């Protein structure tokens, strides 16, 4: 199997990833810088501690304090389940491509592409099955809004 088949896509993939990381970091830096400047100006405009206390009692004040926190909590169960479903679909689709290339036997590497396709297919199906199981458990425990499994009356209110 010629090494160009593996080396060139890996090189371009690595280069694209590095560019994505740099651009994403620059965008985040600009966003944090703009938000810090805005929050600094807003705090300067508040004259006294009483004014600041009154401001924090409003809905806008609560949102302001939430925006000041740097560390966000972990994403909810819906976000994690959706991410697993997306990854599973991508892996399953990608395995179809590997299996297709393996069946075409265009590169003389039938076995390698078939094995790679089966491994990626197993990974994709595993992600889809685990996301289904996680959805079922989260819904059973009431972590996802919707109909509670123990009562068919309506959504779970906590």
Coordinates of N, CA, C and O in Angstrom, one line a residue:
X1 N 0.9 -1.2 0.0 CA 0.0 0.0 0.0 C 0.9 1.2 0.0 O 1.8 1.4 0.9
X2 N 0.7 2.1 -0.9 CA 1.5 3.3 -1.0 C 1.3 4.2 0.3 O 0.2 4.4 0.7
X3 N 2.4 4.8 0.7 CA 2.3 5.6 2.0 C 1.6 6.9 1.7 O 1.1 7.5 2.7
X4 N 1.5 7.4 0.5 CA 0.9 8.6 0.2 C -0.6 8.6 0.5 O -1.2 9.6 0.8
X5 N -1.2 7.4 0.5 CA -2.6 7.3 0.8 C -2.9 7.6 2.2 O -3.9 8.1 2.6
X6 N -2.0 7.4 3.1 CA -2.1 7.6 4.5 C -1.5 9.0 4.9 O -2.1 9.7 5.7
X7 N -0.3 9.2 4.4 CA 0.4 10.4 4.9 C -0.2 11.7 4.4 O -0.3 12.6 5.3
X8 N -0.6 11.8 3.2 CA -1.2 13.1 2.7 C -2.5 13.5 3.4 O -2.6 14.6 3.9
X9 N -3.5 12.6 3.5 CA -4.7 13.0 4.2 C -4.4 13.3 5.7 O -5.0 14.2 6.3
X10 N -3.5 12.5 6.3 CA -3.2 12.8 7.7 C -2.5 14.2 7.9 O -2.8 14.9 8.8
X11 N -1.6 14.5 6.9 CA -0.9 15.8 7.0 C -1.9 16.9 6.8 O -1.9 17.9 7.6
X12 N -2.8 16.8 5.8 CA -3.8 17.9 5.6 C -4.8 17.9 6.8 O -5.2 19.0 7.2
X13 N -5.2 16.8 7.4 CA -6.0 16.8 8.5 C -5.4 17.5 9.7 O -6.0 18.2 10.5
X14 N -4.1 17.2 10.0 CA -3.4 17.8 11.1 C -3.3 19.3 10.9 O -3.5 20.1 11.8
X15 N -3.0 19.7 9.6 CA -2.9 21.1 9.3 C -4.2 21.9 9.5 O -4.2 22.9 10.1
X16 N -5.3 21.2 9.1 CA -6.6 21.8 9.3 C -6.9 21.9 10.8 O -7.5 22.9 11.2
X17 N -6.6 20.9 11.6 CA -6.8 20.9 13.0 C -6.1 22.1 13.7 O -6.6 22.8 14.5
X18 N -4.8 22.2 13.3 CA -4.0 23.3 13.9 C -4.6 24.7 13.6 O -4.7 25.5 14.5
X19 N -5.0 24.9 12.3 CA -5.6 26.1 11.9 C -6.9 26.4 12.7 O -7.1 27.5 13.2
X20 N -7.7 25.3 12.9 CA -8.9 25.4 13.6 C -8.7 25.8 15.1 O -9.4 26.7 15.6
X21 N -7.7 25.2 15.7 CA -7.4 25.5 17.1 C -6.9 26.9 17.2 O -7.3 27.6 18.2
X22 N -6.1 27.4 16.3 CA -5.6 28.8 16.4 C -6.7 29.8 16.2 O -6.8 30.7 17.0
X23 N -7.5 29.6 15.2 CA -8.6 30.5 14.9 C -9.6 30.5 16.1 O -10.1 31.5 16.5
X24 N -10.0 29.3 16.6 CA -10.9 29.2 17.7 C -10.4 29.9 18.9 O -11.1 30.6 19.6
X25 N -9.1 29.7 19.2 CA -8.5 30.4 20.4 C -8.5 31.9 20.2 O -8.8 32.6 21.2
X26 N -8.2 32.4 19.0 CA -8.2 33.8 18.8 C -9.6 34.4 18.9 O -9.8 35.4 19.5
X27 N -10.6 33.7 18.4 CA -12.0 34.1 18.6 C -12.4 34.2 20.0 O -13.1 35.1 20.5
X28 N -12.1 33.2 20.8 CA -12.4 33.1 22.2 C -11.7 34.3 22.9 O -12.3 34.9 23.8
X29 N -10.5 34.5 22.6 CA -9.7 35.6 23.2 C -10.4 36.9 23.0 O -10.5 37.8 23.9
X30 N -10.8 37.2 21.7 CA -11.4 38.4 21.4 C -12.8 38.6 22.1 O -13.1 39.7 22.6
X31 N -13.5 37.5 22.2 CA -14.8 37.5 22.9 C -14.6 37.8 24.4 O -15.3 38.7 24.9
X32 N -13.7 37.2 25.0 CA -13.5 37.4 26.4 C -13.0 38.8 26.7 O -13.4 39.5 27.6
X33 N -12.1 39.3 25.8 CA -11.6 40.7 25.9 C -12.7 41.7 25.8 O -12.8 42.6 26.6
X34 N -13.6 41.5 24.8 CA -14.8 42.4 24.7 C -15.7 42.4 25.9 O -16.2 43.4 26.3
X35 N -16.0 41.2 26.3 CA -16.9 41.0 27.5 C -16.3 41.6 28.8 O -17.0 42.3 29.5
X36 N -15.0 41.5 29.0 CA -14.3 42.0 30.1 C -14.3 43.6 30.1 O -14.6 44.2 31.1
X37 N -14.1 44.1 28.9 CA -14.2 45.6 28.7 C -15.6 46.1 29.0 O -15.8 47.1 29.7
X38 N -16.6 45.4 28.5 CA -18.0 45.8 28.7 C -18.4 45.7 30.2 O -19.0 46.7 30.7
X39 N -18.0 44.6 30.8 CA -18.3 44.5 32.2 C -17.6 45.5 33.1 O -18.1 46.0 34.1
X40 N -16.4 45.8 32.7 CA -15.6 46.8 33.5 C -16.3 48.2 33.4 O -16.4 48.9 34.4
X41 N -16.7 48.6 32.2 CA -17.4 49.8 32.0 C -18.7 49.9 32.8 O -19.1 50.9 33.3
X42 N -19.4 48.7 32.8 CA -20.7 48.7 33.5 C -20.5 48.8 35.0 O -21.2 49.6 35.7
X43 N -19.5 48.2 35.5 CA -19.2 48.3 37.0 C -18.8 49.7 37.3 O -19.1 50.3 38.4
X44 N -18.0 50.4 36.4 CA -17.6 51.8 36.7 C -18.8 52.7 36.8 O -18.8 53.7 37.5
X45 N -19.8 52.4 36.0 CA -21.0 53.3 36.0 C -21.9 53.2 37.2 O -22.7 54.1 37.5
X46 N -21.8 52.1 37.9 CA -22.6 51.9 39.1 C -21.9 52.7 40.2 O -20.7 52.5 40.5
X47 N -22.6 53.7 40.8 CA -22.0 54.6 41.7 C -21.7 54.1 43.1 O -20.6 54.3 43.7
X48 N -22.6 53.4 43.8 CA -22.5 53.0 45.1 C -22.7 51.5 45.3 O -23.2 50.8 44.4
X49 N -22.4 51.0 46.5 CA -22.6 49.6 46.8 C -24.1 49.3 46.8 O -24.6 48.3 46.4
X50 N -24.9 50.3 47.3 CA -26.4 50.1 47.3 C -26.9 50.0 45.9 O -27.8 49.1 45.6
X51 N -26.5 50.8 45.0 CA -26.9 50.7 43.6 C -26.5 49.3 43.0 O -27.3 48.7 42.3
X52 N -25.3 48.9 43.3 CA -24.9 47.6 42.8 C -25.7 46.5 43.4 O -26.1 45.5 42.7
X53 N -26.0 46.6 44.7 CA -26.9 45.6 45.4 C -28.3 45.5 44.7 O -28.8 44.5 44.5
X54 N -28.8 46.7 44.5 CA -30.1 46.8 43.8 C -30.1 46.2 42.4 O -31.0 45.5 42.0
X55 N -29.0 46.5 41.7 CA -28.8 45.9 40.4 C -28.8 44.4 40.4 O -29.3 43.7 39.5
X56 N -28.1 43.8 41.4 CA -27.9 42.4 41.5 C -29.2 41.7 41.8 O -29.4 40.5 41.6
X57 N -30.2 42.4 42.4 CA -31.5 41.8 42.7 C -32.4 41.7 41.5 O -33.4 41.0 41.5
X58 N -32.1 42.3 40.4 CA -32.9 42.3 39.2 C -32.5 41.1 38.3 O -31.4 40.4 38.6
X59 N -33.3 40.7 37.4 CA -33.0 39.6 36.5 C -31.8 39.9 35.6 O -31.0 39.0 35.4
X60 N -31.6 41.1 35.2 CA -30.4 41.5 34.5 C -29.2 41.4 35.3 O -28.1 41.0 34.8
X61 N -29.3 41.7 36.6 CA -28.1 41.5 37.5 C -27.7 40.1 37.6 O -26.5 39.7 37.7
X62 N -28.7 39.2 37.7 CA -28.4 37.8 37.8 C -27.7 37.3 36.6 O -26.7 36.5 36.6
X63 N -28.2 37.7 35.4 CA -27.6 37.3 34.1 C -26.2 37.9 34.1 O -25.3 37.2 33.5
X64 N -26.0 39.1 34.6 CA -24.7 39.7 34.6 C -23.7 38.9 35.4 O -22.6 38.6 35.0
X65 N -24.1 38.5 36.6 CA -23.2 37.7 37.4 C -22.9 36.3 36.8 O -21.8 35.8 36.9
X66 N -23.9 35.7 36.1 CA -23.7 34.5 35.4 C -22.7 34.6 34.3 O -21.9 33.8 34.0
X67 N -22.7 35.8 33.6 CA -21.8 36.0 32.5 C -20.4 36.2 33.0 O -19.4 36.0 32.3
X68 N -20.3 36.7 34.3 CA -18.9 36.9 34.8 C -18.2 35.6 35.2 O -17.0 35.6 35.3
X69 N -19.0 34.6 35.4 CA -18.3 33.3 35.8 C -17.6 32.8 34.6 O -18.1 32.7 33.5
X70 N -16.3 32.4 34.8 CA -15.5 31.9 33.7 C -15.8 30.4 33.4 O -15.9 30.0 32.3
X71 N -15.9 29.7 34.5 CA -16.0 28.2 34.4 C -17.5 27.9 34.3 O -18.3 28.2 35.1
X72 N -17.9 27.2 33.2 CA -19.2 26.7 33.0 C -19.3 25.3 33.5 O -18.3 24.6 33.5
X73 N -20.5 24.9 34.0 CA -20.7 23.5 34.4 C -20.6 22.6 33.2 O -20.6 23.0 32.0
X74 N -20.7 21.3 33.5 CA -20.6 20.4 32.4 C -22.0 20.5 31.7 O -23.0 20.8 32.2
X75 N -21.9 20.1 30.4 CA -23.2 20.2 29.6 C -24.2 19.2 30.2 O -23.8 18.2 30.8
X76 N -25.4 19.5 29.9 CA -26.5 18.6 30.4 C -26.5 17.3 29.7 O -25.8 17.1 28.7
X77 N -27.4 16.4 30.2 CA -27.5 15.1 29.5 C -27.9 15.2 28.1 O -27.4 14.4 27.2
X78 N -28.8 16.1 27.7 CA -29.2 16.2 26.3 C -28.0 16.5 25.4 O -27.9 16.0 24.3
X79 N -27.2 17.4 25.9 CA -26.0 17.8 25.0 C -25.1 16.7 24.8 O -24.6 16.4 23.8
X80 N -24.8 15.9 25.9 CA -23.9 14.8 25.8 C -24.5 13.7 25.0 O -23.7 13.1 24.2
X81 N -25.7 13.4 25.1 CA -26.4 12.4 24.3 C -26.4 12.8 22.8 O -26.1 12.0 21.9
X82 N -26.7 14.1 22.6 CA -26.7 14.5 21.2 C -25.3 14.5 20.6 O -25.1 14.1 19.4
X83 N -24.3 14.8 21.3 CA -22.9 14.7 20.8 C -22.5 13.2 20.5 O -21.9 13.0 19.5
X84 N -23.0 12.3 21.4 CA -22.7 10.9 21.1 C -23.4 10.4 19.8 O -22.9 9.6 19.0
X85 N -24.7 10.9 19.7 CA -25.4 10.5 18.5 C -24.7 11.0 17.2 O -24.6 10.3 16.2
X86 N -24.3 12.3 17.3 CA -23.6 12.9 16.1 C -22.3 12.1 15.8 O -22.1 11.8 14.6
X87 N -21.6 11.8 16.8 CA -20.3 11.1 16.6 C -20.6 9.7 16.0 O -19.9 9.2 15.1
X88 N -21.6 9.0 16.5 CA -22.0 7.7 16.0 C -22.4 7.8 14.6 O -22.0 6.9 13.8
X89 N -23.2 8.8 14.2 CA -23.6 8.9 12.8 C -22.4 9.1 11.9 O -22.3 8.6 10.8
X90 N -21.5 10.0 12.3 CA -20.3 10.3 11.5 C -19.5 9.1 11.4 O -19.0 8.8 10.3
X91 N -19.2 8.4 12.5 CA -18.4 7.1 12.4 C -19.0 6.1 11.5 O -18.4 5.4 10.7
X92 N -20.4 5.9 11.6 CA -21.0 4.9 10.8 C -21.0 5.3 9.3 O -20.7 4.4 8.5
X93 N -21.2 6.6 9.0 CA -21.1 7.0 7.6 C -19.6 6.9 7.1 O -19.4 6.4 6.0
X94 N -18.7 7.2 7.9 CA -17.3 7.1 7.5 C -16.9 5.6 7.3 O -16.2 5.3 6.4
X95 N -17.5 4.7 8.1 CA -17.2 3.3 7.9 C -17.7 2.8 6.5 O -17.1 2.0 5.9
X96 N -18.9 3.4 6.1 CA -19.4 3.1 4.8 C -18.4 3.4 3.7 O -18.3 2.7 2.7
X97 N -17.8 4.6 3.9 CA -16.8 5.0 2.9 C -15.6 4.1 2.9 O -15.1 3.7 1.8
X98 N -15.1 3.7 4.0 CA -14.0 2.8 4.1 C -14.3 1.4 3.5 O -13.6 0.8 2.7
X99 N -15.5 0.9 3.8 CA -15.9 -0.4 3.3 C -16.1 -0.3 1.8 O -15.8 -1.2 1.0
X100 N -16.7 0.9 1.3 CA -16.8 1.1 -0.2 C -15.5 1.1 -0.9 O -15.3 0.5 -1.9
X101 N -14.5 1.8 -0.3 CA -13.2 1.8 -0.9 C -12.6 0.4 -0.9 O -11.9 -0.1 -1.8
X102 N -12.8 -0.3 0.2 CA -12.3 -1.7 0.3 C -12.9 -2.6 -0.7 O -12.2 -3.5 -1.3
X103 N -14.2 -2.4 -1.0 CA -14.9 -3.3 -2.0 C -14.4 -2.9 -3.4 O -14.4 -3.8 -4.3
X104 N -14.1 -1.7 -3.6 CA -13.7 -1.2 -5.0 C -12.3 -1.8 -5.3 O -12.0 -2.0 -6.5
X105 N -11.5 -2.1 -4.3 CA -10.2 -2.6 -4.4 C -9.3 -1.7 -5.4 O -8.6 -2.2 -6.2
X106 N -9.6 -0.4 -5.3 CA -8.9 0.5 -6.2 C -7.4 0.7 -5.8 O -6.6 1.0 -6.7
X107 N -7.1 0.6 -4.6 CA -5.7 0.9 -4.2 C -4.9 -0.4 -3.9 O -3.8 -0.4 -3.4
X108 N -5.5 -1.6 -4.1 CA -4.8 -2.8 -3.8 C -4.7 -3.1 -2.3 O -3.9 -3.9 -1.9
X109 N -5.5 -2.4 -1.5 CA -5.4 -2.6 -0.1 C -6.8 -3.0 0.4 O -7.4 -2.4 1.3
X110 N -7.4 -4.0 -0.2 CA -8.7 -4.4 0.1 C -8.9 -4.8 1.6 O -9.8 -4.3 2.3
X111 N -8.0 -5.6 2.1 CA -8.1 -6.0 3.5 C -8.0 -4.9 4.5 O -8.7 -4.8 5.5
X112 N -7.0 -4.0 4.3 CA -6.8 -2.9 5.2 C -8.0 -2.0 5.3 O -8.4 -1.6 6.4
X113 N -8.6 -1.6 4.2 CA -9.8 -0.7 4.2 C -11.0 -1.4 4.8 O -11.8 -0.8 5.5
X114 N -11.1 -2.7 4.5 CA -12.2 -3.5 5.1 C -12.1 -3.6 6.6 O -13.1 -3.4 7.3
X115 N -10.9 -3.9 7.1 CA -10.7 -4.0 8.6 C -10.9 -2.6 9.2 O -11.6 -2.5 10.2
X116 N -10.4 -1.5 8.6 CA -10.6 -0.2 9.1 C -12.1 0.2 9.1 O -12.6 0.8 10.1
X117 N -12.8 -0.2 8.1 CA -14.3 0.1 8.0 C -15.0 -0.6 9.1 O -16.0 -0.1 9.7
X118 N -14.7 -1.9 9.3 CA -15.4 -2.7 10.4 C -15.1 -2.1 11.7 O -16.0 -2.0 12.6
X119 N -13.9 -1.7 12.0 CA -13.5 -1.1 13.3 C -14.3 0.2 13.5 O -14.9 0.4 14.6
X120 N -14.3 1.1 12.5 CA -15.0 2.4 12.6 C -16.6 2.1 12.7 O -17.3 2.8 13.4
X121 N -17.1 1.1 12.0 CA -18.5 0.8 12.1 C -18.8 0.3 13.5 O -19.9 0.7 14.0
X122 N -18.0 -0.5 14.1 CA -18.2 -1.0 15.4 C -18.2 0.2 16.4 O -19.1 0.3 17.3
X123 N -17.3 1.2 16.2 CA -17.3 2.3 17.1 C -18.5 3.2 16.9 O -19.1 3.6 17.9
X124 N -19.0 3.4 15.7 CA -20.2 4.2 15.4 C -21.4 3.5 16.0 O -22.2 4.2 16.7
X125 N -21.6 2.2 15.8 CA -22.7 1.5 16.4 C -22.7 1.5 17.9 O -23.7 1.6 18.5
X126 N -21.5 1.4 18.4 CA -21.3 1.4 19.9 C -21.8 2.8 20.5 O -22.4 2.9 21.5
X127 N -21.4 3.9 19.8 CA -21.8 5.2 20.2 C -23.3 5.4 20.1 O -23.9 6.0 21.0
X128 N -23.9 4.9 19.0 CA -25.3 5.0 18.9 C -26.1 4.2 20.0 O -27.0 4.7 20.5
X129 N -25.6 3.0 20.2 CA -26.2 2.2 21.3 C -26.0 2.8 22.7 O -27.0 2.8 23.5
X130 N -24.9 3.3 22.9 CA -24.6 3.9 24.3 C -25.4 5.2 24.4 O -25.9 5.5 25.5
X131 N -25.6 6.0 23.4 CA -26.4 7.2 23.5 C -27.9 6.8 23.7 O -28.6 7.5 24.4
X132 N -28.4 5.8 23.0 CA -29.7 5.3 23.3 C -29.9 4.8 24.7 O -30.9 5.2 25.3
X133 N -29.0 4.1 25.2 CA -29.0 3.7 26.6 C -29.0 4.8 27.6 O -29.7 4.9 28.6
X134 N -28.1 5.8 27.3 CA -28.0 7.0 28.2 C -29.3 7.8 28.1 O -29.7 8.3 29.2
X135 N -29.9 7.9 27.0 CA -31.2 8.6 26.9 C -32.3 7.9 27.7 O -33.0 8.5 28.4
X136 N -32.3 6.6 27.6 CA -33.3 5.8 28.4 C -33.1 6.0 29.9 O -34.1 6.2 30.6
X137 N -31.9 5.9 30.3 CA -31.6 6.1 31.7 C -31.9 7.5 32.2 O -32.5 7.7 33.3
X138 N -31.5 8.5 31.4 CA -31.7 9.9 31.8 C -33.2 10.2 31.9 O -33.7 10.9 32.8
X139 N -33.9 9.6 30.9 CA -35.4 9.9 30.9 C -36.1 9.1 32.1 O -37.0 9.7 32.7
X140 N -35.6 7.9 32.4 CA -36.2 7.2 33.5 C -35.9 7.9 34.8 O -36.8 7.9 35.7
X141 N -34.7 8.5 35.0 CA -34.4 9.1 36.2 C -35.0 10.6 36.3 O -34.8 11.2 37.3
X142 N -35.6 11.0 35.2 CA -36.2 12.3 35.2 C -35.2 13.5 35.0 O -35.4 14.6 35.3
X143 N -34.0 13.1 34.4 CA -33.0 14.2 34.1 C -33.3 14.9 32.9 O -32.7 16.0 32.7
X144 N -34.1 14.4 32.0 CA -34.5 15.1 30.8 C -36.0 15.4 30.9 O -36.8 14.6 31.2
X145 N -36.3 16.7 30.6 CA -37.7 17.1 30.7 C -38.5 16.3 29.7 O -38.1 16.1 28.5
X146 N -39.6 15.9 30.1 CA -40.5 15.1 29.2 C -41.4 14.3 30.1 O -41.6 14.6 31.2
X147 N -42.0 13.3 29.5 CA -43.0 12.5 30.3 C -42.2 11.6 31.2 O -41.3 10.8 30.7
X148 N -42.5 11.6 32.4 CA -41.9 10.7 33.4 C -42.4 9.3 33.2 O -43.6 9.1 32.9
X149 N -41.5 8.3 33.3 CA -41.9 7.0 33.0 C -42.8 6.4 34.0 O -43.5 5.4 33.7
X150 N -42.9 6.9 35.2 CA -43.7 6.4 36.3 C -45.1 7.0 36.2 O -46.1 6.4 36.8
X151 N -45.3 8.2 35.6 CA -46.6 8.7 35.5 C -46.8 9.3 34.1 O -46.0 10.0 33.6
X152 N -48.0 9.0 33.5 CA -48.2 9.4 32.1 C -49.0 10.7 32.1 O -49.7 11.0 31.1
X153 N -48.9 11.5 33.2 CA -49.7 12.7 33.3 C -49.1 13.8 32.5 O -49.8 14.5 31.8
X154 N -47.8 14.1 32.7 CA -47.2 15.2 32.0 C -45.7 15.3 32.3 O -45.1 14.3 32.9
X155 N -45.1 16.4 32.0 CA -43.7 16.6 32.2 C -43.3 16.6 33.7 O -44.1 17.0 34.5
X156 N -42.1 16.3 34.0 CA -41.6 16.3 35.3 C -41.2 17.7 35.7 O -40.5 18.4 34.9
X157 N -41.7 18.2 36.8 CA -41.4 19.6 37.2 C -40.6 19.5 38.5 O -41.0 18.8 39.5
X158 N -39.4 20.1 38.5 CA -38.6 20.0 39.7 C -38.2 21.4 40.1 O -38.1 22.3 39.4

